[in-house]
Amino acid sequence: MSYSLRNAVRLSVATEPPATTPTPLCEASHTELYGRDVFGLRAMRQRLPKQVFARLEMAIEKGEGLHEGDADVVASAMKDWAIEKGATHYTHWFQPMTGLTAEKHDAFLTPVGRGDVINEFSGKTLIKGEPDASSFPSGGIRSTFEARGYTAWDPTSPAFILANERGKTLYIPTMFFSYTGESLDRKTPLMRSIKSISEQALRILRLFGNATATHVTPMVGVEQEYFLVDKRLFKLRADLMLAGRTIYGFKPSKGQELEDQYFGSINSRVLAYMSEVEEHLFALGIPARTRHNEVAPNQFELAPMYEAGNIATDHNMLIMQVLKATADRHGFACLLHEKPFAGVNGSGKHNNWSLCDSDGNNLFDPGKTPWDNAQFLVFLAAVLRAVHKHAAAIRLGTVGAGNDHRLGANEAPPAIISIFLGDQLTRIIESVVNGDSASSNWQGSRIELGVTCMPPLPKDFSDRNRTSPFAFTGNKFEFRAVGSSQSVAPANTALNAAMASALDEIATELETSVGEGKPLNKAVQELLEKLYKEHMAIVFNGNGYTAEWQAEAAKRGLPNFKDTVTALAHYSDPAVMDVFLSTNVLNERELLARQEILLENYIRQIHVEAKLAISMGRSVILPAAFKALENMGKLVASVRGVLGDKADLPEEALFNTMRGHVLALMDAVDHLDTEHDRLDAMSGTLKRAEAARDVLVPGMAACRVHADALEAIMDDALWPLPKYGELLWNHC
């Protein structure tokens, strides 16, 4: 594309509203709209025979298999419901190890001879599908010639309908596994971890006399951050289109320094986009609750209400899909990468996690007197044990090349996993350890504002600590280390498995003590004292960004896996594998396959970025720089002709500076190209990943230094790429 055409596009973005085709606003109220496109309990209750519905509801609640013959009844009702709503196809929707979702569409329409067709969808088709497994990452579980893989219906996550310009499709959430039975997806381990934590948590509840709860469910609320940029500018940047982030780009004159974006008034164009997003989410039964501007310009956040962990994970994948699809209709591109722009805050997603029993009780709710709430203190001790003992496994739920740009970068929590409890809960724990009266140390239960017309406000059990990766926030824990583009399934799988392991150990010890005749209160008191002493090292209430914390964490023996490759090297550690093996969440073959897959994903992402740095450097930036040098050379020669050879010309100094960066960029691109070819031929997955981290990432940074310096001094009309100022401050 010529410079003149590029500049015409850039100018049009600054002066003309985009041509958009947003979906008309729905006339129905939000209460009428909510769940409209979901074959959930409400639709099933209306369409299924009472006995079938009762058995299905019980199967969903307990995670058990369907009654024989019920699948055909459910499939028929689901098909009729979907066709009435305009669906022509169905798909088994699954979550392979790509980190995205996958789907293969089949038509309901089936030929029956003599030119006739019928709509057909059986129970067998509902329960099981067979997509090709050979082309998905399997870490060696599947060979290229072994194509068979299966999807299995997950009845706990309701089917739903998605529409496009040409029709509608019924989506059926499923698990994905190999011909030999191993998990090839992220849903299956999550489902196993939910089952494991329920079994172990029930043992604790039974000890405390709860005989009514039938299961315990991890509850999750996922805050999703994202950027919006004008689609016309987005299409002028190959790095944004292919890598999701800017490989090159000079920091704008104004970023987030004035702190005027965060929670600011929402731009009308963005608000129209947000409103349509919410309508789609409401129709899908996703309880979108919060929307606001985030810290960086053109950065925003969406947060739904809490849901069962499996459904919340599926819904977050849908949220990302809806955000991107809706953005396109509004003339935006939605960026979910963790760090689309250097020099401004990146994006994450806060995974708010708690446990709730089937009676509706939040097991992390301290109550009004937490020092007397023995059950809460036991579950709190289990969290400390889980995170302290299995910090490495939990860290593995956050790995990814994109997230390496955030963690530990003073905009997200450090890579060191620690727990923030706040002063009040910390004092309770210390009183248990020291044998003091916790209630006598309980202070500051109200906030005095010093405003006469305002009553004193109840004080939360903890403040929020944005530098903590795992913070207690009143009745839940906020895991802040997950990246914005990532599935939350690995993080929640690791949290659930670690917690199930800790609860298993605690329940076994308490059951043994009580079985030997020790009173439960005494057994709990002794165990809490021991556990709190053993695991207080994981509690840190201070500033996680400081160098002092890095040193202190090392003294405490807390792991600090600063990047993805370092973390993944520990995936096969016996202690890491044991938490998944002992809870039956993953077997050894599945674990080793995941290590291989995640390393390969990292390598491929870095190699894509390196190739972009090379191609954009050579075919986009350098040709523009050569043109700028030519123009500057002509100017220097012209001025020199007037002022003479001895004149000290600022134009000539600028020419030499520009020429120096051009030559250095050429050398840096050539070096990166050579190293990329060399590393591409290397063997050994871990060695290739380490080389990508240690050679290609610094090589790209070296190219960027000189390209960004050229952007800062070149004629703006000749610069070939939309600049940060245009990307971040248009229509925000």
XYZ file of C-alpha atoms in Angstrom:
732
model
C 0.000 0.000 0.000
C 1.404 3.413 -0.937
C 2.179 6.084 1.633
C -0.531 8.313 0.181
C -3.169 5.601 0.522
C -2.071 4.757 4.062
C -2.257 8.392 5.040
C -5.670 8.705 3.415
C -6.929 5.876 5.614
C -5.332 7.426 8.695
C -6.900 10.779 7.838
C -10.322 9.222 7.292
C -10.221 7.677 10.758
C -9.560 11.090 12.259
C -12.299 12.865 10.295
C -15.047 10.417 9.328
C -17.240 8.097 11.388
C -16.795 4.447 10.426
C -19.305 2.591 8.312
C -20.799 0.092 10.765
C -23.579 -2.467 10.720
C -24.537 -2.904 14.378
C -27.402 -5.205 15.217
C -30.584 -3.210 15.989
C -31.265 -2.864 19.687
C -33.600 -5.511 21.028
C -37.054 -4.212 21.953
C -37.495 -6.809 24.703
C -36.568 -5.930 28.259
C -33.426 -7.452 29.703
C -35.476 -9.732 31.929
C -37.341 -11.039 28.866
C -34.134 -11.287 26.857
C -32.136 -13.124 29.494
C -31.502 -16.748 28.531
C -33.604 -16.489 25.369
C -31.056 -18.392 23.273
C -30.205 -21.026 25.887
C -31.663 -24.508 26.206
C -31.342 -24.322 29.962
C -33.460 -25.531 32.845
C -36.285 -23.118 32.031
C -36.618 -24.353 28.435
C -36.123 -27.988 29.434
C -38.774 -27.756 32.153
C -41.256 -26.519 29.549
C -40.416 -29.119 26.900
C -39.413 -32.326 28.660
C -41.704 -34.846 30.344
C -41.691 -34.245 34.100
C -39.932 -37.488 34.974
C -37.261 -36.994 32.302
C -36.670 -33.415 33.446
C -36.392 -34.488 37.090
C -33.845 -37.178 36.249
C -31.855 -34.812 34.014
C -31.858 -32.102 36.691
C -30.593 -34.614 39.237
C -27.907 -35.831 36.805
C -26.742 -32.252 36.253
C -26.716 -31.501 39.984
C -24.789 -34.633 40.946
C -22.671 -34.890 37.800
C -24.002 -38.360 37.032
C -24.881 -40.070 33.747
C -28.271 -39.860 32.082
C -30.973 -42.448 32.627
C -31.147 -44.949 29.769
C -33.426 -43.680 27.022
C -33.562 -40.095 28.282
C -30.938 -38.904 25.792
C -33.291 -39.456 22.833
C -36.054 -37.493 24.571
C -33.695 -34.611 25.412
C -32.218 -34.596 21.892
C -35.653 -34.431 20.274
C -36.757 -31.550 22.500
C -33.467 -29.718 21.956
C -33.752 -30.124 18.171
C -37.346 -28.860 18.085
C -36.458 -25.870 20.267
C -33.447 -24.970 18.101
C -35.319 -25.313 14.793
C -38.178 -23.177 16.090
C -35.598 -20.486 16.770
C -34.243 -20.734 13.232
C -31.262 -23.064 13.693
C -30.331 -25.147 10.652
C -27.162 -26.777 12.023
C -25.729 -28.063 15.270
C -22.157 -28.349 16.501
C -20.347 -30.037 19.361
C -18.494 -27.053 20.835
C -15.230 -27.976 22.567
C -12.043 -26.439 23.940
C -8.907 -28.095 22.536
C -5.404 -27.329 23.748
C -5.084 -24.443 21.279
C -6.535 -22.235 24.025
C -9.490 -21.389 21.776
C -12.776 -23.128 21.026
C -13.522 -25.463 18.119
C -16.641 -26.424 16.233
C -17.733 -28.591 13.272
C -21.211 -27.850 11.964
C -23.654 -30.553 10.838
C -27.071 -29.939 9.310
C -30.204 -31.227 10.972
C -31.500 -31.950 7.466
C -31.092 -35.610 6.442
C -32.070 -37.106 3.014
C -34.463 -40.050 3.288
C -34.807 -40.981 -0.397
C -37.127 -39.997 -3.264
C -36.032 -36.389 -2.851
C -37.420 -36.111 0.664
C -35.582 -34.845 3.748
C -36.259 -34.792 7.472
C -34.761 -32.965 10.437
C -32.922 -35.561 12.480
C -31.007 -35.402 15.765
C -30.772 -38.484 17.984
C -29.680 -39.090 21.553
C -26.602 -40.893 20.250
C -25.667 -37.822 18.194
C -26.239 -35.544 21.190
C -24.068 -37.565 23.533
C -21.134 -38.300 21.248
C -19.426 -36.728 18.236
C -16.314 -37.593 16.283
C -14.176 -34.687 15.028
C -10.714 -35.277 13.581
C -8.201 -35.236 16.465
C -4.968 -35.420 14.486
C -4.730 -31.715 13.673
C -5.193 -30.482 17.235
C -2.292 -30.247 19.696
C -1.974 -33.545 21.556
C 1.580 -33.592 22.880
C 2.185 -37.018 21.345
C -1.063 -38.606 22.547
C -2.292 -38.666 18.937
C -0.079 -39.256 15.889
C -0.831 -37.623 12.541
C -2.145 -40.876 11.133
C -4.363 -41.429 14.205
C -7.286 -39.171 13.443
C -10.009 -40.454 15.724
C -11.137 -38.229 18.588
C -14.442 -37.911 20.395
C -16.617 -35.240 21.923
C -18.880 -36.085 24.859
C -21.873 -33.937 25.811
C -21.519 -31.934 29.023
C -25.105 -31.623 30.311
C -24.003 -29.341 33.164
C -23.350 -26.530 30.667
C -26.496 -25.656 28.678
C -26.680 -25.705 24.893
C -27.159 -22.352 23.179
C -27.746 -20.741 19.794
C -25.422 -18.359 17.973
C -26.458 -16.442 14.870
C -24.523 -15.093 11.917
C -25.589 -13.195 8.807
C -26.715 -16.409 7.091
C -28.418 -18.379 9.839
C -28.287 -19.874 13.313
C -26.454 -22.843 14.835
C -27.122 -24.905 17.948
C -23.960 -25.145 20.090
C -23.619 -28.123 22.436
C -20.800 -27.819 25.041
C -18.721 -30.990 25.066
C -15.529 -32.578 26.342
C -12.884 -33.727 23.846
C -10.822 -36.889 24.298
C -8.729 -39.353 22.329
C -9.542 -42.803 21.003
C -7.541 -44.189 23.942
C -9.437 -42.095 26.484
C -6.986 -39.304 27.338
C -8.168 -35.717 27.606
C -7.325 -33.557 24.588
C -9.029 -30.467 25.965
C -9.233 -28.070 28.889
C -12.787 -28.863 29.972
C -12.281 -32.510 30.968
C -9.590 -31.821 33.623
C -11.690 -28.928 34.928
C -14.700 -31.227 35.318
C -12.560 -33.809 37.103
C -11.174 -31.148 39.459
C -14.699 -29.955 40.308
C -15.684 -33.516 41.195
C -12.565 -33.969 43.324
C -12.973 -30.748 45.313
C -16.637 -31.538 45.954
C -15.808 -34.958 47.377
C -13.131 -33.617 49.716
C -15.054 -30.516 50.833
C -18.049 -32.676 51.757
C -15.833 -34.641 54.146
C -15.087 -31.418 56.037
C -18.757 -30.411 56.077
C -19.772 -33.806 57.440
C -17.260 -33.432 60.276
C -18.970 -30.158 61.212
C -22.371 -31.816 61.220
C -23.675 -30.787 57.794
C -25.708 -33.789 56.639
C -27.820 -31.992 54.006
C -25.282 -30.712 51.460
C -25.004 -33.074 48.501
C -22.124 -31.375 46.703
C -19.774 -28.400 46.790
C -19.244 -26.246 43.715
C -16.334 -23.914 42.899
C -17.911 -20.562 42.011
C -16.095 -18.287 39.584
C -16.520 -14.711 38.382
C -14.179 -13.631 35.594
C -13.390 -9.956 34.956
C -12.410 -9.548 31.288
C -10.213 -6.664 30.101
C -9.816 -5.711 26.435
C -8.756 -2.920 24.053
C -10.707 -1.438 21.154
C -9.052 0.142 18.120
C -10.526 1.407 14.882
C -10.779 -1.494 12.437
C -9.406 0.584 9.544
C -6.186 1.295 11.424
C -6.042 -2.283 12.688
C -5.949 -3.557 9.107
C -2.913 -1.384 8.385
C -0.868 -3.228 11.008
C 0.172 -6.797 10.242
C 1.509 -7.210 13.773
C -1.872 -6.482 15.369
C -3.694 -8.725 12.898
C -1.313 -11.710 13.152
C 0.208 -11.449 16.637
C -2.372 -9.408 18.545
C 0.249 -6.900 19.682
C 2.390 -4.125 18.216
C 5.867 -5.432 17.439
C 6.915 -1.846 16.676
C 5.581 1.427 18.047
C 6.884 4.601 19.681
C 5.221 5.653 22.933
C 2.662 8.453 22.357
C 2.945 11.927 23.828
C 0.021 11.081 26.069
C -0.642 7.645 27.484
C -2.223 7.010 30.874
C -0.132 9.511 32.822
C -3.044 11.793 33.726
C -5.102 8.858 35.011
C -8.134 10.331 33.261
C -9.284 7.174 31.498
C -9.957 4.881 34.464
C -13.692 4.830 35.328
C -14.136 7.879 33.093
C -17.189 8.742 31.047
C -17.694 6.088 28.370
C -17.494 7.327 24.779
C -20.856 7.094 22.988
C -19.523 4.884 20.195
C -17.992 2.515 22.722
C -21.142 2.555 24.834
C -23.218 1.520 21.810
C -20.811 -1.372 21.301
C -20.965 -2.360 24.981
C -24.761 -2.292 24.927
C -24.930 -4.668 21.986
C -22.367 -6.963 23.613
C -24.523 -7.108 26.736
C -27.664 -7.904 24.751
C -25.942 -10.858 23.102
C -24.611 -12.025 26.473
C -27.997 -11.690 28.174
C -29.606 -13.746 25.411
C -26.952 -16.416 26.060
C -27.720 -16.425 29.782
C -24.432 -14.745 30.701
C -24.992 -12.395 33.669
C -22.912 -9.428 32.479
C -23.051 -6.973 35.352
C -20.259 -4.394 35.124
C -18.743 -2.284 32.328
C -16.238 0.548 32.618
C -13.168 2.261 31.214
C -9.910 0.693 32.342
C -6.551 2.333 33.094
C -5.080 2.618 29.592
C -6.648 4.672 26.795
C -9.070 2.602 24.714
C -8.992 -0.154 27.358
C -12.210 -1.453 28.933
C -13.535 -4.140 31.253
C -16.590 -6.385 31.400
C -17.459 -8.475 34.444
C -20.278 -11.002 34.913
C -21.798 -12.289 38.133
C -20.561 -15.487 39.787
C -21.502 -18.840 38.313
C -20.540 -22.472 38.755
C -16.909 -22.801 37.674
C -17.530 -24.956 34.616
C -20.268 -22.671 33.280
C -18.248 -19.531 34.095
C -15.345 -20.936 32.086
C -17.562 -21.700 29.089
C -19.157 -18.277 29.398
C -15.804 -16.515 29.453
C -14.855 -18.224 26.194
C -18.174 -17.020 24.774
C -17.605 -13.501 26.120
C -14.318 -13.254 24.224
C -16.020 -14.528 21.064
C -18.894 -12.043 21.381
C -16.531 -9.146 22.133
C -14.596 -9.767 18.919
C -17.606 -10.442 16.681
C -19.541 -7.409 17.919
C -16.505 -5.142 17.571
C -16.318 -5.927 13.871
C -19.913 -4.754 13.351
C -19.135 -1.453 15.090
C -16.007 -0.717 13.081
C -13.693 -1.751 15.907
C -11.120 -4.478 16.357
C -11.149 -6.005 19.842
C -7.663 -6.806 21.156
C -7.476 -9.499 23.835
C -3.674 -9.802 23.898
C -2.104 -9.220 27.297
C 0.133 -6.406 26.007
C -1.015 -4.898 22.700
C 0.897 -1.671 23.315
C 4.258 -1.137 24.990
C 4.398 1.573 27.619
C 0.744 1.412 28.714
C -1.046 -1.061 30.936
C -1.767 -4.466 29.491
C -4.859 -6.587 30.040
C -5.611 -9.478 32.359
C -8.624 -11.227 33.749
C -9.259 -11.507 37.477
C -10.507 -14.959 38.378
C -12.672 -14.570 41.494
C -12.930 -18.008 43.113
C -14.935 -19.358 46.025
C -16.677 -22.549 47.181
C -20.412 -22.915 47.697
C -22.305 -25.928 49.043
C -25.595 -27.181 47.603
C -27.497 -25.447 50.423
C -26.266 -22.088 49.120
C -23.611 -21.412 51.779
C -20.376 -19.687 50.726
C -17.648 -21.634 52.514
C -15.299 -18.634 52.395
C -17.754 -16.326 54.160
C -16.138 -15.450 57.534
C -19.425 -14.467 59.165
C -19.665 -11.681 61.714
C -17.249 -13.363 64.136
C -14.719 -15.260 62.038
C -12.575 -16.065 65.084
C -15.453 -18.281 66.305
C -16.200 -19.741 62.864
C -14.197 -22.966 63.026
C -15.439 -24.261 59.683
C -14.346 -21.053 57.919
C -10.950 -21.198 59.627
C -10.464 -24.790 58.448
C -11.280 -23.896 54.842
C -9.000 -20.854 55.137
C -6.210 -23.119 56.388
C -6.830 -25.393 53.405
C -6.393 -22.445 51.025
C -3.096 -21.496 52.681
C -1.891 -25.083 52.432
C -3.059 -25.472 48.827
C -1.407 -22.297 47.562
C 1.770 -22.698 49.626
C 2.348 -26.347 48.825
C 1.241 -26.175 45.191
C 2.252 -22.661 44.116
C 4.188 -24.043 41.140
C 1.137 -25.916 39.839
C -1.047 -22.817 40.241
C 1.527 -20.660 38.442
C 1.280 -23.057 35.493
C -2.331 -22.002 35.060
C -1.132 -18.558 33.929
C 1.641 -19.380 31.441
C 1.792 -17.885 27.960
C 4.063 -15.703 25.858
C 1.602 -12.817 26.052
C 1.315 -12.977 29.826
C 5.097 -12.759 30.161
C 4.745 -9.075 29.209
C 2.562 -8.422 32.293
C 3.485 -10.539 35.294
C 6.013 -8.771 37.466
C 5.832 -5.589 35.378
C 4.279 -3.277 38.013
C 0.894 -3.427 36.325
C -0.048 -6.982 37.282
C 0.881 -9.178 40.226
C 4.374 -10.626 40.414
C 5.058 -14.147 39.204
C 5.621 -15.103 42.850
C 2.391 -16.674 44.108
C 1.429 -15.358 47.551
C -1.800 -14.731 49.463
C -3.108 -11.391 50.728
C -5.431 -11.735 53.736
C -5.462 -8.216 55.168
C -4.655 -7.171 58.705
C -7.804 -8.494 60.378
C -7.648 -12.079 59.142
C -3.895 -12.118 59.618
C -4.387 -11.135 63.272
C -6.877 -13.971 63.704
C -4.389 -16.477 62.323
C -1.623 -15.112 64.506
C -3.876 -15.369 67.561
C -4.579 -19.022 66.750
C -0.870 -19.698 66.424
C -0.030 -17.814 69.620
C -3.003 -19.067 71.648
C -4.391 -15.537 72.169
C -8.003 -14.475 72.174
C -8.718 -13.412 68.614
C -11.801 -11.425 69.553
C -9.801 -9.220 71.915
C -7.536 -8.218 69.016
C -10.456 -7.490 66.715
C -10.445 -3.779 66.042
C -11.475 -1.293 63.420
C -14.799 -2.853 62.499
C -16.127 0.482 61.220
C -14.854 3.234 58.947
C -15.290 6.797 60.208
C -15.505 9.206 57.260
C -15.511 12.436 59.254
C -18.648 13.626 57.437
C -21.465 14.428 59.848
C -24.314 13.511 57.492
C -22.862 10.020 56.820
C -23.192 7.100 59.227
C -20.139 4.965 60.034
C -19.647 2.356 57.314
C -18.984 -1.325 58.041
C -15.392 -2.196 57.343
C -14.544 -5.107 55.051
C -12.461 -7.959 56.404
C -9.671 -6.949 54.045
C -8.704 -4.109 51.755
C -7.809 -4.922 48.155
C -4.165 -5.399 47.231
C -3.677 -5.005 43.485
C -0.102 -6.288 43.734
C -1.140 -9.637 45.204
C -1.734 -12.552 42.852
C -4.167 -14.241 45.257
C -6.090 -11.858 47.468
C -8.926 -12.488 49.931
C -11.635 -9.932 49.190
C -14.342 -10.555 51.787
C -15.824 -13.942 50.869
C -13.715 -15.067 47.915
C -10.180 -15.097 46.573
C -9.222 -12.994 43.579
C -6.589 -14.696 41.410
C -5.179 -11.792 39.405
C -2.460 -13.491 37.370
C -4.478 -14.944 34.461
C -3.897 -13.290 31.073
C -6.695 -11.572 29.161
C -6.521 -13.888 26.127
C -6.276 -17.079 28.165
C -8.881 -19.630 29.093
C -9.480 -19.651 32.843
C -9.858 -23.448 32.758
C -6.165 -24.248 33.524
C -6.048 -21.788 36.437
C -9.266 -23.093 37.975
C -8.249 -26.698 37.369
C -5.008 -26.076 39.267
C -6.773 -24.187 42.088
C -9.391 -26.901 42.462
C -6.840 -29.717 42.393
C -4.588 -27.991 44.939
C -7.545 -27.280 47.221
C -8.883 -30.839 46.879
C -5.467 -32.197 47.841
C -5.263 -29.913 50.890
C -8.822 -30.733 52.004
C -8.106 -34.447 51.612
C -5.099 -34.193 53.924
C -6.971 -32.061 56.476
C -10.068 -34.270 56.451
C -7.977 -37.410 56.888
C -6.193 -35.953 59.903
C -9.391 -34.716 61.540
C -11.229 -37.977 60.854
C -8.355 -39.909 62.387
C -8.234 -37.712 65.494
C -11.996 -37.867 66.027
C -11.981 -41.602 65.373
C -9.421 -42.007 68.144
C -11.743 -40.245 70.586
C -10.426 -36.694 70.495
C -13.168 -34.008 70.628
C -13.628 -32.245 67.296
C -13.017 -28.781 68.786
C -9.687 -29.858 70.251
C -8.667 -31.647 67.052
C -9.519 -28.565 64.985
C -7.670 -26.218 67.369
C -4.505 -28.314 67.280
C -4.635 -28.784 63.522
C -5.249 -25.089 62.809
C -2.315 -24.087 65.002
C -0.055 -26.509 63.141
C -1.278 -25.548 59.653
C -1.119 -21.816 60.232
C 2.438 -22.091 61.562
C 3.462 -24.269 58.630
C 1.950 -22.087 55.910
C 2.167 -18.475 57.131
C 5.086 -18.018 54.722
C 2.586 -17.794 51.858
C 0.808 -14.790 53.442
C 2.104 -11.388 52.329
C 0.072 -8.220 52.816
C 2.590 -5.702 51.482
C 3.618 -4.255 48.130
C 4.435 -7.102 45.756
C 6.189 -4.739 43.334
C 9.159 -4.003 45.561
C 12.618 -5.508 45.262
C 12.471 -6.190 49.001
C 9.578 -8.613 48.461
C 11.556 -10.474 45.815
C 14.342 -11.013 48.353
C 11.926 -11.838 51.173
C 10.035 -14.349 49.021
C 13.300 -16.103 48.230
C 14.042 -16.360 51.967
C 10.604 -17.876 52.505
C 11.279 -20.456 49.811
C 8.491 -19.292 47.504
C 9.068 -20.163 43.834
C 9.609 -17.277 41.419
C 9.097 -18.535 37.863
C 9.562 -15.244 36.033
C 8.573 -16.442 32.564
C 6.595 -19.135 30.805
C 9.541 -21.313 29.841
C 10.948 -21.349 33.371
C 7.536 -22.314 34.743
C 6.920 -25.020 32.135
C 10.275 -26.630 32.843
C 8.788 -27.548 36.254
C 5.593 -29.087 34.849
C 7.102 -32.560 35.113
C 8.422 -32.068 38.658
C 7.123 -34.884 40.884
C 5.606 -32.409 43.353
C 3.744 -30.614 40.562
C 2.520 -33.780 38.905
C 1.448 -35.318 42.208
C -1.288 -32.753 42.894
C -2.978 -33.641 39.584
C -2.296 -37.372 39.823
C -3.463 -37.772 43.422
C -6.751 -35.987 42.728
C -7.380 -37.910 39.464
C -7.501 -34.660 37.519
C -4.819 -35.639 34.992
C -2.812 -38.795 34.461
C 0.910 -38.864 33.761
C 0.536 -39.106 30.005
C -1.891 -36.177 29.927
C 0.433 -34.085 32.098
C 3.514 -34.674 29.978
C 1.475 -34.007 26.842
C 0.400 -30.635 28.243
C 3.973 -29.684 29.011
C 4.911 -30.458 25.404
C 1.894 -28.619 23.970
C 2.415 -25.461 26.035
C 6.106 -25.304 25.165
C 5.275 -25.716 21.470
C 2.614 -23.003 21.722
C 5.170 -20.645 23.225
C 7.747 -21.421 20.525
C 5.268 -20.903 17.710
C 3.987 -17.630 19.072
C 7.486 -16.210 19.474
C 8.450 -17.418 15.992
C 5.392 -15.696 14.483
C 6.374 -12.462 16.216
C 9.995 -12.796 15.081
C 8.935 -13.329 11.463
C 6.703 -10.262 11.730
C 9.573 -8.203 13.118
C 11.718 -9.306 10.174
C 9.130 -8.815 7.440
C 7.790 -5.499 8.750
C 11.313 -4.233 9.304
C 12.417 -5.061 5.763
C 9.308 -4.464 3.690
C 7.518 -1.709 5.593
C 9.785 0.353 7.862
C 13.117 0.329 6.018
C 11.683 1.344 2.605
C 9.975 4.295 4.302
C 13.199 5.137 6.116
C 15.167 5.017 2.843
C 12.697 7.481 1.325
C 13.036 9.740 4.362
C 16.830 9.545 4.123
C 16.665 10.449 0.437
C 14.522 13.486 1.157
C 16.723 14.542 4.054
C 19.854 14.074 1.903
C 18.424 16.362 -0.765
C 17.585 18.964 1.888
C 21.104 18.818 3.352
C 22.652 19.176 -0.099
C 20.401 22.128 -0.896
C 21.193 23.938 2.357
C 24.878 23.105 2.021
C 24.859 24.675 -1.439
C 23.625 27.923 0.068
C 25.637 28.044 3.315
C 28.837 26.323 2.229
C 30.786 23.268 3.367
C 31.902 24.682 6.708
C 28.452 25.531 8.021
C 27.229 23.558 11.037
C 23.891 22.179 9.826
C 21.258 20.715 12.226
C 19.725 19.055 9.160
C 22.944 17.139 8.640
C 23.025 15.978 12.287
C 19.475 14.710 11.926
C 20.419 12.984 8.664
C 23.350 11.215 10.376
C 21.200 10.175 13.329
C 18.564 8.784 11.002
C 21.174 7.019 8.878
C 22.694 5.445 11.997
C 19.340 3.989 13.068
C 18.641 2.737 9.538
C 21.961 0.872 9.412
C 21.467 -0.485 12.926
C 17.930 -1.648 12.103
C 19.211 -3.424 9.002
C 21.843 -5.209 11.082
C 19.363 -6.104 13.836
C 16.829 -7.512 11.348
C 19.526 -9.516 9.571
C 20.757 -10.911 12.892
C 17.218 -11.811 13.972
C 16.604 -13.534 10.634
C 19.787 -15.599 10.964
C 18.979 -16.612 14.529
C 15.398 -17.449 13.636
C 16.535 -19.827 10.891
C 19.096 -21.390 13.221
C 16.646 -21.914 16.066
C 13.966 -23.197 13.720
C 16.239 -26.130 12.924
C 17.000 -26.958 16.559
C 15.730 -30.135 18.209
C 14.390 -30.581 21.734
C 11.230 -28.728 22.725
C 12.535 -27.220 25.955
C 15.819 -26.137 24.315
C 13.922 -24.495 21.460
C 11.667 -22.687 23.906
C 14.639 -21.452 25.930
C 16.337 -20.261 22.745
C 13.171 -18.440 21.650
C 13.083 -16.682 25.022
C 16.812 -15.956 25.271
C 17.600 -15.113 21.626
C 14.504 -14.198 19.628
C 12.774 -12.055 22.255
C 15.878 -9.870 22.829
C 16.464 -9.837 19.059
C 13.006 -8.384 18.460
C 13.625 -5.806 21.185
C 16.858 -4.751 19.458
C 14.997 -4.214 16.177
C 12.347 -2.215 17.968
C 14.798 0.206 19.561
C 15.921 1.510 16.177
C 12.551 1.323 14.436
C 10.895 3.292 17.238
C 13.700 5.853 17.148
C 13.069 6.315 13.421
C 9.345 6.749 14.028
C 10.119 9.566 16.464
C 12.190 11.593 13.967
C 10.878 10.723 10.494
C 8.451 12.817 8.475
C 5.014 11.767 9.728
C 3.671 11.614 6.170
C 6.256 8.958 5.329
C 5.805 6.760 8.407
C 4.030 3.665 7.048
C 2.175 2.439 10.155
C -0.644 3.896 12.267
C 0.973 5.340 15.367
C 0.101 4.739 19.000
C -1.543 8.140 19.279
C -3.901 7.237 16.442
C -4.607 3.728 17.710
C -5.154 4.666 21.353
C -6.918 8.011 21.129
C -9.339 7.603 18.231
C -12.972 7.131 19.340
C -12.001 6.190 22.890
